[in-house]
Short mmCIF file of C-alpha atoms in Angstrom, two decimals:
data_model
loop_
_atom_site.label_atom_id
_atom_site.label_comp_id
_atom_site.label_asym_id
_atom_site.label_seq_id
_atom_site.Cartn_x
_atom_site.Cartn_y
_atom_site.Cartn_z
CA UNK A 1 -16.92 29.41 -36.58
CA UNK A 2 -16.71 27.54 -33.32
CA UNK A 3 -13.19 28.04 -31.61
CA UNK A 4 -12.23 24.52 -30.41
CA UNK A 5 -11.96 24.15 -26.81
CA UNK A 6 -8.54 23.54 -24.90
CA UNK A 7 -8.60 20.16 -23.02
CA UNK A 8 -9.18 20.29 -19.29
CA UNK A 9 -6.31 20.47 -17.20
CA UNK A 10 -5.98 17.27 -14.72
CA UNK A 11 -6.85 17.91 -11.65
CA UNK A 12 -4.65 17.84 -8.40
CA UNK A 13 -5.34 15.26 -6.21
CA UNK A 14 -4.69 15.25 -2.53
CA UNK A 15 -3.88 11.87 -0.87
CA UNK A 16 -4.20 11.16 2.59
CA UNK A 17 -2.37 9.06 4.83
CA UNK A 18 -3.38 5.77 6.96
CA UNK A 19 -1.22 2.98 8.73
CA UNK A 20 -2.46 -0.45 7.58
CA UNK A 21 -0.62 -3.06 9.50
CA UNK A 22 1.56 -1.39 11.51
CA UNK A 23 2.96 0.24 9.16
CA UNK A 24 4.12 4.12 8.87
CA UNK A 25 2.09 6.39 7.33
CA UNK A 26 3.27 7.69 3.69
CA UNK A 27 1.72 9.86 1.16
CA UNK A 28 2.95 9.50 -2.73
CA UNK A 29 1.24 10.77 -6.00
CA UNK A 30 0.89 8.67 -8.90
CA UNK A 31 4.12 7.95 -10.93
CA UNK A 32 4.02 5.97 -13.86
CA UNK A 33 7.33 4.87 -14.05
CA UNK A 34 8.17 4.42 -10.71
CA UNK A 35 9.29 1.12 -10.91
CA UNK A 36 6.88 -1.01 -8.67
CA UNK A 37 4.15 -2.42 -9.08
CA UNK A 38 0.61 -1.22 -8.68
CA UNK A 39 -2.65 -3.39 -6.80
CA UNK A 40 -5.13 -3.78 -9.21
CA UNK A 41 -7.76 -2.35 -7.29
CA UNK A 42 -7.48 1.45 -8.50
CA UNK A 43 -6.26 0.81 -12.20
CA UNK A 44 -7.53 3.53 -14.42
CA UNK A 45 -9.26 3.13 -17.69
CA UNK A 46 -7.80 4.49 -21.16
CA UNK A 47 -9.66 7.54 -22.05
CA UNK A 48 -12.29 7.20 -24.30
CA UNK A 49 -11.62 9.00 -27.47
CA UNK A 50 -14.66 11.79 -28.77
CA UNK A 51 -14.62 14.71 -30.82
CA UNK A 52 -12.66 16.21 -28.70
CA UNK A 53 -9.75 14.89 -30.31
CA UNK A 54 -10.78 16.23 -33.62
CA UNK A 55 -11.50 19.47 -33.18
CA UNK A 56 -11.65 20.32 -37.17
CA UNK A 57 -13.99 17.54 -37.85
CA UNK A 58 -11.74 16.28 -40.92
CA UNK A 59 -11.04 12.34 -39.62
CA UNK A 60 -14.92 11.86 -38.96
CA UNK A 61 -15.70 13.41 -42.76
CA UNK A 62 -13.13 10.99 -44.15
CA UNK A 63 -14.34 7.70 -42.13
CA UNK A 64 -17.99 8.70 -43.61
CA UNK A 65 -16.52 9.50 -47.23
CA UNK A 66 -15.21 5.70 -46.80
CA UNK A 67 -17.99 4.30 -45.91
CA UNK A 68 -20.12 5.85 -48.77
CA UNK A 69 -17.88 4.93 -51.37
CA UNK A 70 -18.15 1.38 -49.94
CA UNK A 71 -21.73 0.83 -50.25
CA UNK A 72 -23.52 -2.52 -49.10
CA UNK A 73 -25.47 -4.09 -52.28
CA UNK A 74 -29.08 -3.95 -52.51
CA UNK A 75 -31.34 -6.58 -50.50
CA UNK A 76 -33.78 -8.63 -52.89
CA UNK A 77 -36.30 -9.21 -50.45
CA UNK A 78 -35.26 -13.29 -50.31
CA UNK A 79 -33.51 -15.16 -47.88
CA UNK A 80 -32.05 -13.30 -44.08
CA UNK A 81 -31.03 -9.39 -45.24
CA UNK A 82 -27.58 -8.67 -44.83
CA UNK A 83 -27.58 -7.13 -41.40
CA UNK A 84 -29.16 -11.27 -40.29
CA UNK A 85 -26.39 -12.65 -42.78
CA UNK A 86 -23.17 -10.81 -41.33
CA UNK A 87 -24.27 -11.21 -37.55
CA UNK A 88 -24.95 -15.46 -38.64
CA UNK A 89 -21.27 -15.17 -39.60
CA UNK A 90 -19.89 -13.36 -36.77
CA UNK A 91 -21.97 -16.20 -34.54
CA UNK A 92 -20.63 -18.81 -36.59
CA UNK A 93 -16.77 -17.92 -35.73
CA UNK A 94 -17.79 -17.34 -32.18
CA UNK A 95 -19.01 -20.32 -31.96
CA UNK A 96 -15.61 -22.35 -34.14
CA UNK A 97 -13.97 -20.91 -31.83
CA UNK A 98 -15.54 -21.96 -28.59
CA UNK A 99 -15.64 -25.52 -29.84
CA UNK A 100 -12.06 -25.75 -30.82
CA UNK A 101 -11.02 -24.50 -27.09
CA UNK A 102 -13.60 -26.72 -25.18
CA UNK A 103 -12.94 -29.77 -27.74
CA UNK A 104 -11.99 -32.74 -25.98
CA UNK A 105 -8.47 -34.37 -27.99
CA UNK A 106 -9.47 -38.39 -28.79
CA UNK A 107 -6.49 -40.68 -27.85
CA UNK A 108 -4.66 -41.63 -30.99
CA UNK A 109 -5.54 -44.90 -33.00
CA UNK A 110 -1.63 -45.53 -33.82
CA UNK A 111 -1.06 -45.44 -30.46
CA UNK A 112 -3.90 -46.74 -27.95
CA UNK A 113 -3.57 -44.90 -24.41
CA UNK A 114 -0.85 -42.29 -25.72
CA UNK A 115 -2.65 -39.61 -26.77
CA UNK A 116 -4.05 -37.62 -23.15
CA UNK A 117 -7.35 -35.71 -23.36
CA UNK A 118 -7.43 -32.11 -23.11
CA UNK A 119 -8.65 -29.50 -20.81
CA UNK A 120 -11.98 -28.88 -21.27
CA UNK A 121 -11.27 -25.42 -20.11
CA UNK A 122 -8.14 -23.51 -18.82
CA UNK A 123 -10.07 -22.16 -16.05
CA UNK A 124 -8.14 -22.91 -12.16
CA UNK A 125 -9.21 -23.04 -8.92
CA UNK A 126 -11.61 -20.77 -7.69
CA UNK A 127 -13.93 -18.35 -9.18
CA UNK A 128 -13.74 -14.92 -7.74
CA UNK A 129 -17.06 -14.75 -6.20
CA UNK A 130 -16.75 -17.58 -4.67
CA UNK A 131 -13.34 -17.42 -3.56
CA UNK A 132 -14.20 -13.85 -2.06
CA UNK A 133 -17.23 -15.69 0.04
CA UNK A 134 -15.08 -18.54 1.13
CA UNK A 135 -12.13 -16.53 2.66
CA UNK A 136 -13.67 -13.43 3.79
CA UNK A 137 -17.00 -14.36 5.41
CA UNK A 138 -16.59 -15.13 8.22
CA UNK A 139 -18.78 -14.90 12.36
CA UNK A 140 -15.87 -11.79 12.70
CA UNK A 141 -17.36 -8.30 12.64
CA UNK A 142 -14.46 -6.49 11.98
CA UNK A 143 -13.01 -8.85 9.06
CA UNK A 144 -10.66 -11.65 8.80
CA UNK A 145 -9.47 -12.47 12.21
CA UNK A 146 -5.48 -12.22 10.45
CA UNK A 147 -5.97 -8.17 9.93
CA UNK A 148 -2.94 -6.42 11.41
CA UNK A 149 -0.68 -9.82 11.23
CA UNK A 150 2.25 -9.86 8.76
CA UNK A 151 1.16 -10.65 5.36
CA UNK A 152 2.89 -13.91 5.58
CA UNK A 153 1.01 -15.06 7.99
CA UNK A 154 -2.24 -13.50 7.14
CA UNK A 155 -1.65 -15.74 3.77
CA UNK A 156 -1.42 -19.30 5.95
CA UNK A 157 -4.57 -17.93 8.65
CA UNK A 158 -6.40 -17.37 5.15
CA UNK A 159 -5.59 -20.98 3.14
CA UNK A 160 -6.65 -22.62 7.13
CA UNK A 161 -10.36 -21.28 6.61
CA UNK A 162 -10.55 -22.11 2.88
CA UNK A 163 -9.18 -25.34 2.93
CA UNK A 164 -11.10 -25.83 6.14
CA UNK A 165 -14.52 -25.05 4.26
CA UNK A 166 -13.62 -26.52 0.75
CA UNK A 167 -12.31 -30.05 3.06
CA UNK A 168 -14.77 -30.42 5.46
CA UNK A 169 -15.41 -33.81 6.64
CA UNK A 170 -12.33 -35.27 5.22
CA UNK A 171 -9.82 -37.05 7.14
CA UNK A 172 -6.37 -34.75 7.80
CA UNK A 173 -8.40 -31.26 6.54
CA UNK A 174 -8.12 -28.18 8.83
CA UNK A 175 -10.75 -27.51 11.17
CA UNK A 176 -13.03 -24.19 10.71
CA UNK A 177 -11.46 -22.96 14.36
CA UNK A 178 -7.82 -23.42 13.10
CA UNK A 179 -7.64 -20.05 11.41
CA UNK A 180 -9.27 -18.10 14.48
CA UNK A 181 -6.61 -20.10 17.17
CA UNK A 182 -3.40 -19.53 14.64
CA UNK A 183 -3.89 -15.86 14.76
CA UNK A 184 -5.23 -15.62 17.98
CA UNK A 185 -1.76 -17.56 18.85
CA UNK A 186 0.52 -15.08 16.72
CA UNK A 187 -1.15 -12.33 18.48
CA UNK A 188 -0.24 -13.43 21.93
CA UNK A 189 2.88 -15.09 20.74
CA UNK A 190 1.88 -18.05 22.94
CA UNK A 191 1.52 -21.39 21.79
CA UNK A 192 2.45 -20.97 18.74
CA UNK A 193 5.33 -23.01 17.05
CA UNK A 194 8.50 -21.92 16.46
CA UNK A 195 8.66 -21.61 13.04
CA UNK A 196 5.73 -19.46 12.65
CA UNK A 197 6.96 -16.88 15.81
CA UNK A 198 10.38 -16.62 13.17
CA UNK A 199 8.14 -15.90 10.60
CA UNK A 200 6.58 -13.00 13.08
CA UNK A 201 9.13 -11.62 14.18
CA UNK A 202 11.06 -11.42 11.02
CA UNK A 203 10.95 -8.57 8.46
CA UNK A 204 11.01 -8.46 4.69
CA UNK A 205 14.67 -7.87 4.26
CA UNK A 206 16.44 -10.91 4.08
CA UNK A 207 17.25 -12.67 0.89
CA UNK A 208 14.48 -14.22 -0.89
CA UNK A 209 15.69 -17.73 -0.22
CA UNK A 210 15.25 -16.99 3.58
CA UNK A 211 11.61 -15.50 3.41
CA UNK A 212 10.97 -19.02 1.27
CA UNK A 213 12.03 -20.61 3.81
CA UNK A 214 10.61 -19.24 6.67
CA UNK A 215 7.42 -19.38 5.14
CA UNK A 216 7.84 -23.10 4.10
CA UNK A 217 8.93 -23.46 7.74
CA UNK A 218 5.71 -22.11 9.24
CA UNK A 219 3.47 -23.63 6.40
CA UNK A 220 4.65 -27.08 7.69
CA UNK A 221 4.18 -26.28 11.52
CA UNK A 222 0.68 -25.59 10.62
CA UNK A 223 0.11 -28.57 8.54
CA UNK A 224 0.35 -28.24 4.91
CA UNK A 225 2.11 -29.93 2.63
CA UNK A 226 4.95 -27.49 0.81
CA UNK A 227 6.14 -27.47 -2.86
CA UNK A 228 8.53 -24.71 -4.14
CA UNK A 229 7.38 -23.90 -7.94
CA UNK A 230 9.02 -21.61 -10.14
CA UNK A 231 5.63 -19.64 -10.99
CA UNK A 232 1.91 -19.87 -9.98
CA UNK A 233 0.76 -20.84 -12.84
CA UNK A 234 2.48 -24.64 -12.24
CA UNK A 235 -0.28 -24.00 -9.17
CA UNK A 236 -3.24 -23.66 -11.31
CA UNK A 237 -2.15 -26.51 -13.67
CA UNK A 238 -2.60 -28.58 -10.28
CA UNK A 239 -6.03 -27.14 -10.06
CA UNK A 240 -6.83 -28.02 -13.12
CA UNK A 241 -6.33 -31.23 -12.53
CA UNK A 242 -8.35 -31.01 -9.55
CA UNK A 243 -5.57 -31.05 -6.84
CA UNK A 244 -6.37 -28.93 -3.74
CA UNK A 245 -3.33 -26.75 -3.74
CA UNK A 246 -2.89 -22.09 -3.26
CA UNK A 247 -0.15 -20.45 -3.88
CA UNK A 248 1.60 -17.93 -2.07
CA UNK A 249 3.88 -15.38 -3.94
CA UNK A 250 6.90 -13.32 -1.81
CA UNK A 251 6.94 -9.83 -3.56
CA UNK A 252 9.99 -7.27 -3.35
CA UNK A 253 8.62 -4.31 -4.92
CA UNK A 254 4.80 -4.29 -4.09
CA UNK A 255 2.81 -0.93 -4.27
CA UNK A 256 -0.43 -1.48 -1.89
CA UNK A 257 -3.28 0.53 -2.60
CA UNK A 258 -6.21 2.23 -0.19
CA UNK A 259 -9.31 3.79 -0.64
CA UNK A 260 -11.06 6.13 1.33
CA UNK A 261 -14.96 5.03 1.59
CA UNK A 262 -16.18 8.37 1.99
CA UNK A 263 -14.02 10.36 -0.63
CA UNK A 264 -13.42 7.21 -3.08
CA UNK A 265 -9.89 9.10 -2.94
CA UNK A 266 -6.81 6.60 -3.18
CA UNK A 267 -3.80 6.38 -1.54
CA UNK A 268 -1.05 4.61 -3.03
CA UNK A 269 1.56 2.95 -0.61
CA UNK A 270 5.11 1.71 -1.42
CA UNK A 271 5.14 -1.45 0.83
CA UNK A 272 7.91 -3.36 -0.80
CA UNK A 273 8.06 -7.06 0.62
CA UNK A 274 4.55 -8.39 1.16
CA UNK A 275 2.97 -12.13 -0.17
CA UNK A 276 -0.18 -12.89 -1.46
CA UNK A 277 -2.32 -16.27 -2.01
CA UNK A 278 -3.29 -17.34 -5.53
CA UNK A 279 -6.51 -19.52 -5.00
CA UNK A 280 -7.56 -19.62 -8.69
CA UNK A 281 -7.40 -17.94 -12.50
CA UNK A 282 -7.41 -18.73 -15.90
CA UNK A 283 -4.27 -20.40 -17.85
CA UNK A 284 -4.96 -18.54 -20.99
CA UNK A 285 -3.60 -15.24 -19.94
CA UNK A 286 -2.36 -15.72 -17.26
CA UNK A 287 -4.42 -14.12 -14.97
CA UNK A 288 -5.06 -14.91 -11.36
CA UNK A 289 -7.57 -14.84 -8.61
CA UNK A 290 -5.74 -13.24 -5.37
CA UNK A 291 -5.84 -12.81 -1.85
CA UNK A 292 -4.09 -9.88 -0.76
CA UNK A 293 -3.92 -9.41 3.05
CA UNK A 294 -3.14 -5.70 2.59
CA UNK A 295 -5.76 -3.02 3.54
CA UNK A 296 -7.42 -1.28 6.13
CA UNK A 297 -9.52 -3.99 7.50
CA UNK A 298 -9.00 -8.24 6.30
CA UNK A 299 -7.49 -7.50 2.88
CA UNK A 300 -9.19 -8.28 -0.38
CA UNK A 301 -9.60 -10.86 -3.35
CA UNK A 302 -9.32 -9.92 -6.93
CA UNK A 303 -7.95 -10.75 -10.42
CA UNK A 304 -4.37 -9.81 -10.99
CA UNK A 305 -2.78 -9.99 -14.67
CA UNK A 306 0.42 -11.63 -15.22
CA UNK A 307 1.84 -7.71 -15.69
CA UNK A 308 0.69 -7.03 -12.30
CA UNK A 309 2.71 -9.98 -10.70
CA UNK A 310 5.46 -9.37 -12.69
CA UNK A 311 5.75 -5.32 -12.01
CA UNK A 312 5.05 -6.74 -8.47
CA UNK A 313 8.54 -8.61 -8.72
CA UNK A 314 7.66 -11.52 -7.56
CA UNK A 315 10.74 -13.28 -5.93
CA UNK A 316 9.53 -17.37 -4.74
CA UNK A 317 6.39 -19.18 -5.26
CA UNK A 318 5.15 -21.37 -2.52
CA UNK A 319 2.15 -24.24 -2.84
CA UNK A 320 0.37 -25.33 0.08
CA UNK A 321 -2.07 -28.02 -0.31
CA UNK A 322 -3.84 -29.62 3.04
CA UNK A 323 -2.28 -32.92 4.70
CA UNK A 324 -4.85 -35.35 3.93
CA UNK A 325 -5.26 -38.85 5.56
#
């Protein structure tokens, strides 16, 4: 008889601490309910399950008993053998299904001109690849030239360069200096407009109507056009239909996430208020592709899930979409 072996305890993990930002240094462990919300950089995976989990064996003898008793029939020799027949059918549904999501609507024949054609696909904006090339490359060798600016306006600095590179040559677009001069401005608080020094020199505090505003403030002194929306994914119906437009979300309750390069260790911060940019993502889900200033060096761009945002508690949605001529 082999005794079954106890599960290994989890191990204790030490967390260091750094000050991204400016801001103070804090050290936390993991706790799942501790009401905030989580970057999606460090998400764990659900355990795999093994034989650990039945140490007696008796739930892998019963699966096999099952599948004996439910024996395939014999093969004849003619035609595609089962195995060719079942994965034909499981291509076959793949494949309904595909068509029946990419299948373009015809306008009705009762009706001429009132029936509108579908989406040929509910994906928005930006790729992440690409959206990780566009905003973060860049001639500076630390990072983004917006690291250690307030998330706010690390957000406008970031939607300058990409509309700047998705624009260029069109009349009214940002220039591909614009992002470098904005924060070199904020740093030096020198020629720099008014409404984007309020937005510097405020903090994360006030009501969520005054952040909006503020940032809407500042978004217009730069040069965007500015649309409240009561979520982001209004934004990527715009993309959709092909309208250059990011959104950036105010968060109250915004857990930021580091990791160290040498250890892979994480650090999980409890930032609070803090905005990020939603430059593309997928309708279906939601999900969404993200630029989040926070980090140790220009911030980062990945997917977030619609439970991410809303654990993030997401308080006003802002659209900016370049001033074109």
């Amino acid at each position: 008889q082999v005794a079954a072996l106890p599960a290994p305890a989890s191990p204790s993990r030490s967390l260091g601490a750094c000050c991204p930002n400016g801001m103070s240094p804090m050290t936390s462990e993991r706790r799942p309910g501790s009401g905030g919300s989580r970057s999606p950089r460090g998400g764990r995976q659900p355990r795999a399950s093994g034989p650990w989990d039945d140490p007696s064996g008796e739930a892998a003898m019963a699966a096999e008993g099952e599948v004996q008793e439910e024996a395939l029939p014999e093969w004849d020799g003619s035609g595609p053998s089962l195995v060719e027949r079942s994965f034909m059918g499981h291509l076959n549904s793949h494949k309904a299904f595909l068509e029946q999501v990419l299948k373009t609507s015809q306008p009705s024949a009762v009706a001429p001109g009132a029936g509108q054609p579908a989406c040929k696909e509910m994906a928005a904006g930006l790729p992440i690849e690409a959206a990780r090339a566009l905003v973060l490359l860049g001639p500076e060798p630390d990072g983004g030239p917006w690291r250690g600016l307030p998330a706010e306006l690390a957000c406008l600095a970031a939607a300058l360069r990409l509309f700047a590179r998705l624009m260029e040559g069109r009349a009214g677009a940002p220039d591909e200096g614009d992002c470098g001069r904005c924060c070199a401005a904020a740093r030096g608080q020198s020629d720099l407009p008014a409404a984007a020094l309020a937005l510097l020199q405020s903090d994360c505090s006030s009501s969520s109507d005054a952040r909006a505003e503020r940032l809407e403030a500042a978004a217009g002194a730069f040069g965007f056009e500015v649309r409240r929306v009561a979520s982001a994914s209004e934004s990527l119906k715009a993309m959709v239909a092909g309208r250059p437009v990011v959104c950036c979300g105010l968060l109250q309750a915004y857990v930021g996430v580091l990791e160290d390069p040498e250890t892979g260790e994480e650090l999980e911060q409890e930032v609070g208020g803090h905005c990020l940019m939603v430059v593309g993502g997928d309708l279906l889900g939601p999900s969404y592709v993200t630029f989040d200033p926070f980090g140790l060096s220009c911030g980062e761009v990945a997917h977030w899930s619609a439970s991410n945002l809303e654990a993030a508690s997401p308080v006003a949605w802002v659209e900016l979409s370049p001033r074109l001529q």
